[in-house]
């Protein structure tokens, strides 16, 4: 099965293309601004892999947490693709991708995945990782800067950690391989742990 992966949740955006778990091509960009040249990245991997758009059967999307604009862009692109061609979609946590990359990089033991949540807060999940197993022992949650500071620095990995590790499209592909929990595009949502917070507008006065 040919899978395209879109990971736009951090400052390091990436697109990858694979047949099964065999990575055919990857394109990466990293700039201070969180804008994504999504179509040029996609065109590059298609050209490098010599694959036509029509051959893509699955799109894996990094759902974050992270850059809300980047994640929304990836979801919108995947939604449009599904409407146009009926391609299957699968959403994957970008935090899970970071943990998978840690395991692939032989980072074993207790690993804290840390992602900037803005407002002086951080997304954090704890994994126990060995060569044979990757087990989440504390699910993703929002912690304060003080709580982040109390974690052992050597155990922290992610875009916001001292040990910088960005989620990648290739990790998404490997996590998506063999999965069958595909989703309709309209059901894909960014991983966002905060409750929606808005103020209802005051009705206009009538005279």
GROMACS .gro file of C-alpha atoms in nm:
model
  207
    1UNK     CA    1   0.000   0.000   0.000
    2UNK     CA    2   0.136   0.342  -0.096
    3UNK     CA    3   0.117   0.593   0.190
    4UNK     CA    4   0.184   0.966   0.197
    5UNK     CA    5   0.254   1.120   0.539
    6UNK     CA    6   0.217   1.486   0.637
    7UNK     CA    7   0.378   1.611   0.960
    8UNK     CA    8   0.337   1.988   1.000
    9UNK     CA    9   0.300   2.019   1.379
   10UNK     CA   10   0.642   2.172   1.450
   11UNK     CA   11   0.897   2.414   1.302
   12UNK     CA   12   1.039   2.115   1.112
   13UNK     CA   13   0.775   2.020   0.857
   14UNK     CA   14   0.811   1.697   0.664
   15UNK     CA   15   0.642   1.486   0.399
   16UNK     CA   16   0.727   1.123   0.327
   17UNK     CA   17   0.613   0.858   0.082
   18UNK     CA   18   0.635   0.483   0.133
   19UNK     CA   19   0.525   0.150  -0.001
   20UNK     CA   20   0.439  -0.044   0.313
   21UNK     CA   21   0.716   0.047   0.558
   22UNK     CA   22   0.969   0.096   0.280
   23UNK     CA   23   1.037   0.471   0.268
   24UNK     CA   24   1.059   0.583  -0.094
   25UNK     CA   25   1.124   0.956  -0.043
   26UNK     CA   26   1.120   1.229   0.221
   27UNK     CA   27   1.121   1.609   0.200
   28UNK     CA   28   1.187   1.840   0.496
   29UNK     CA   29   1.182   2.214   0.555
   30UNK     CA   30   1.262   2.416   0.864
   31UNK     CA   31   1.219   2.792   0.898
   32UNK     CA   32   1.150   3.021   1.194
   33UNK     CA   33   0.807   3.101   1.051
   34UNK     CA   34   0.550   2.824   1.075
   35UNK     CA   35   0.436   2.845   0.717
   36UNK     CA   36   0.445   2.531   0.509
   37UNK     CA   37   0.518   2.493   0.141
   38UNK     CA   38   0.305   2.180   0.149
   39UNK     CA   39   0.252   2.136  -0.222
   40UNK     CA   40   0.619   2.177  -0.312
   41UNK     CA   41   0.715   1.919  -0.046
   42UNK     CA   42   0.455   1.676  -0.181
   43UNK     CA   43   0.563   1.730  -0.541
   44UNK     CA   44   0.924   1.666  -0.442
   45UNK     CA   45   0.856   1.328  -0.281
   46UNK     CA   46   0.631   1.222  -0.569
   47UNK     CA   47   0.902   1.313  -0.821
   48UNK     CA   48   1.181   1.150  -0.617
   49UNK     CA   49   0.981   0.829  -0.574
   50UNK     CA   50   0.843   0.837  -0.931
   51UNK     CA   51   0.491   0.791  -0.794
   52UNK     CA   52   0.178   0.951  -0.939
   53UNK     CA   53  -0.076   1.125  -0.716
   54UNK     CA   54  -0.338   0.875  -0.831
   55UNK     CA   55  -0.131   0.587  -0.688
   56UNK     CA   56  -0.152   0.713  -0.329
   57UNK     CA   57  -0.388   0.493  -0.125
   58UNK     CA   58  -0.344   0.625   0.230
   59UNK     CA   59  -0.254   0.961   0.383
   60UNK     CA   60  -0.121   0.966   0.741
   61UNK     CA   61  -0.157   1.298   0.920
   62UNK     CA   62   0.030   1.415   1.230
   63UNK     CA   63  -0.247   1.551   1.456
   64UNK     CA   64  -0.016   1.721   1.705
   65UNK     CA   65  -0.014   1.863   1.957
   66UNK     CA   66   0.190   2.152   1.828
   67UNK     CA   67   0.142   2.423   1.568
   68UNK     CA   68  -0.234   2.453   1.536
   69UNK     CA   69  -0.206   2.627   1.197
   70UNK     CA   70   0.030   2.360   1.063
   71UNK     CA   71  -0.187   2.072   1.183
   72UNK     CA   72  -0.499   2.237   1.039
   73UNK     CA   73  -0.322   2.281   0.705
   74UNK     CA   74  -0.233   1.910   0.693
   75UNK     CA   75  -0.589   1.809   0.784
   76UNK     CA   76  -0.742   2.042   0.524
   77UNK     CA   77  -0.512   1.910   0.254
   78UNK     CA   78  -0.596   1.549   0.344
   79UNK     CA   79  -0.970   1.627   0.354
   80UNK     CA   80  -0.958   1.775   0.006
   81UNK     CA   81  -0.760   1.479  -0.123
   82UNK     CA   82  -1.015   1.236   0.017
   83UNK     CA   83  -1.304   1.426  -0.141
   84UNK     CA   84  -1.128   1.425  -0.477
   85UNK     CA   85  -1.006   1.067  -0.487
   86UNK     CA   86  -1.150   0.867  -0.197
   87UNK     CA   87  -0.804   0.810  -0.046
   88UNK     CA   88  -0.801   0.658   0.305
   89UNK     CA   89  -0.696   0.881   0.595
   90UNK     CA   90  -0.541   0.796   0.930
   91UNK     CA   91  -0.459   1.045   1.205
   92UNK     CA   92  -0.167   0.982   1.440
   93UNK     CA   93  -0.046   1.168   1.747
   94UNK     CA   94   0.274   1.361   1.680
   95UNK     CA   95   0.377   1.283   2.040
   96UNK     CA   96   0.355   0.911   1.958
   97UNK     CA   97   0.575   0.978   1.655
   98UNK     CA   98   0.840   1.139   1.878
   99UNK     CA   99   0.836   0.836   2.111
  100UNK     CA  100   0.873   0.604   1.811
  101UNK     CA  101   1.167   0.809   1.686
  102UNK     CA  102   1.329   0.789   2.030
  103UNK     CA  103   1.303   0.411   2.018
  104UNK     CA  104   1.443   0.401   1.664
  105UNK     CA  105   1.732   0.618   1.786
  106UNK     CA  106   1.801   0.370   2.071
  107UNK     CA  107   1.695   0.614   2.339
  108UNK     CA  108   1.590   0.368   2.608
  109UNK     CA  109   1.453   0.398   2.960
  110UNK     CA  110   1.205   0.660   3.084
  111UNK     CA  111   1.143   0.917   2.812
  112UNK     CA  112   0.940   1.234   2.859
  113UNK     CA  113   0.801   1.368   2.532
  114UNK     CA  114   0.772   1.747   2.566
  115UNK     CA  115   0.603   1.987   2.322
  116UNK     CA  116   0.548   2.361   2.363
  117UNK     CA  117   0.182   2.436   2.444
  118UNK     CA  118   0.232   2.815   2.451
  119UNK     CA  119   0.106   3.032   2.742
  120UNK     CA  120   0.404   2.914   2.950
  121UNK     CA  121   0.280   2.553   2.943
  122UNK     CA  122   0.391   2.226   2.785
  123UNK     CA  123   0.237   1.907   2.653
  124UNK     CA  124   0.404   1.609   2.820
  125UNK     CA  125   0.372   1.231   2.807
  126UNK     CA  126   0.597   0.968   2.965
  127UNK     CA  127   0.705   0.650   2.793
  128UNK     CA  128   0.907   0.349   2.899
  129UNK     CA  129   1.114   0.248   2.600
  130UNK     CA  130   1.333  -0.054   2.531
  131UNK     CA  131   1.460  -0.218   2.215
  132UNK     CA  132   1.165  -0.458   2.222
  133UNK     CA  133   0.885  -0.241   2.362
  134UNK     CA  134   0.749   0.113   2.374
  135UNK     CA  135   0.488   0.165   2.647
  136UNK     CA  136   0.311   0.488   2.740
  137UNK     CA  137   0.303   0.503   3.120
  138UNK     CA  138   0.166   0.857   3.160
  139UNK     CA  139  -0.072   0.990   2.891
  140UNK     CA  140  -0.038   1.325   2.723
  141UNK     CA  141  -0.132   1.618   2.945
  142UNK     CA  142  -0.057   1.987   2.992
  143UNK     CA  143   0.199   2.080   3.258
  144UNK     CA  144   0.330   2.413   3.388
  145UNK     CA  145   0.679   2.551   3.328
  146UNK     CA  146   0.763   2.464   3.690
  147UNK     CA  147   0.654   2.103   3.639
  148UNK     CA  148   0.859   2.085   3.320
  149UNK     CA  149   1.158   2.222   3.510
  150UNK     CA  150   1.124   1.943   3.768
  151UNK     CA  151   1.171   1.670   3.505
  152UNK     CA  152   1.516   1.519   3.460
  153UNK     CA  153   1.660   1.708   3.160
  154UNK     CA  154   1.827   1.397   3.022
  155UNK     CA  155   1.488   1.224   3.002
  156UNK     CA  156   1.314   1.497   2.801
  157UNK     CA  157   1.287   1.481   2.422
  158UNK     CA  158   1.082   1.681   2.176
  159UNK     CA  159   1.066   2.017   1.999
  160UNK     CA  160   1.057   2.202   2.335
  161UNK     CA  161   1.315   1.989   2.518
  162UNK     CA  162   1.688   2.032   2.557
  163UNK     CA  163   1.721   1.708   2.359
  164UNK     CA  164   1.548   1.838   2.047
  165UNK     CA  165   1.354   1.572   1.859
  166UNK     CA  166   1.098   1.679   1.600
  167UNK     CA  167   0.811   1.452   1.492
  168UNK     CA  168   0.872   1.323   1.139
  169UNK     CA  169   0.663   1.202   0.848
  170UNK     CA  170   0.871   0.882   0.828
  171UNK     CA  171   0.774   0.797   1.187
  172UNK     CA  172   0.408   0.854   1.097
  173UNK     CA  173   0.437   0.608   0.811
  174UNK     CA  174   0.587   0.338   1.031
  175UNK     CA  175   0.315   0.391   1.292
  176UNK     CA  176   0.044   0.383   1.024
  177UNK     CA  177   0.171   0.058   0.867
  178UNK     CA  178  -0.071  -0.224   0.938
  179UNK     CA  179  -0.336   0.002   1.092
  180UNK     CA  180  -0.690  -0.007   0.962
  181UNK     CA  181  -0.866   0.252   1.179
  182UNK     CA  182  -0.915   0.491   0.890
  183UNK     CA  183  -1.117   0.809   0.939
  184UNK     CA  184  -1.346   1.029   0.738
  185UNK     CA  185  -1.180   1.364   0.677
  186UNK     CA  186  -1.447   1.558   0.865
  187UNK     CA  187  -1.371   1.355   1.179
  188UNK     CA  188  -1.001   1.445   1.193
  189UNK     CA  189  -0.923   1.697   1.467
  190UNK     CA  190  -0.595   1.835   1.607
  191UNK     CA  191  -0.482   1.700   1.944
  192UNK     CA  192  -0.572   1.995   2.165
  193UNK     CA  193  -0.613   1.929   2.536
  194UNK     CA  194  -0.747   2.267   2.641
  195UNK     CA  195  -1.118   2.326   2.665
  196UNK     CA  196  -1.260   2.567   2.410
  197UNK     CA  197  -1.265   2.911   2.569
  198UNK     CA  198  -1.465   3.189   2.411
  199UNK     CA  199  -1.681   3.482   2.511
  200UNK     CA  200  -2.029   3.505   2.367
  201UNK     CA  201  -2.091   3.832   2.188
  202UNK     CA  202  -2.332   4.074   2.354
  203UNK     CA  203  -2.647   4.116   2.142
  204UNK     CA  204  -2.662   4.448   1.963
  205UNK     CA  205  -2.887   4.705   2.125
  206UNK     CA  206  -3.204   4.794   1.942
  207UNK     CA  207  -3.365   5.136   1.960
   0.00000   0.00000   0.00000
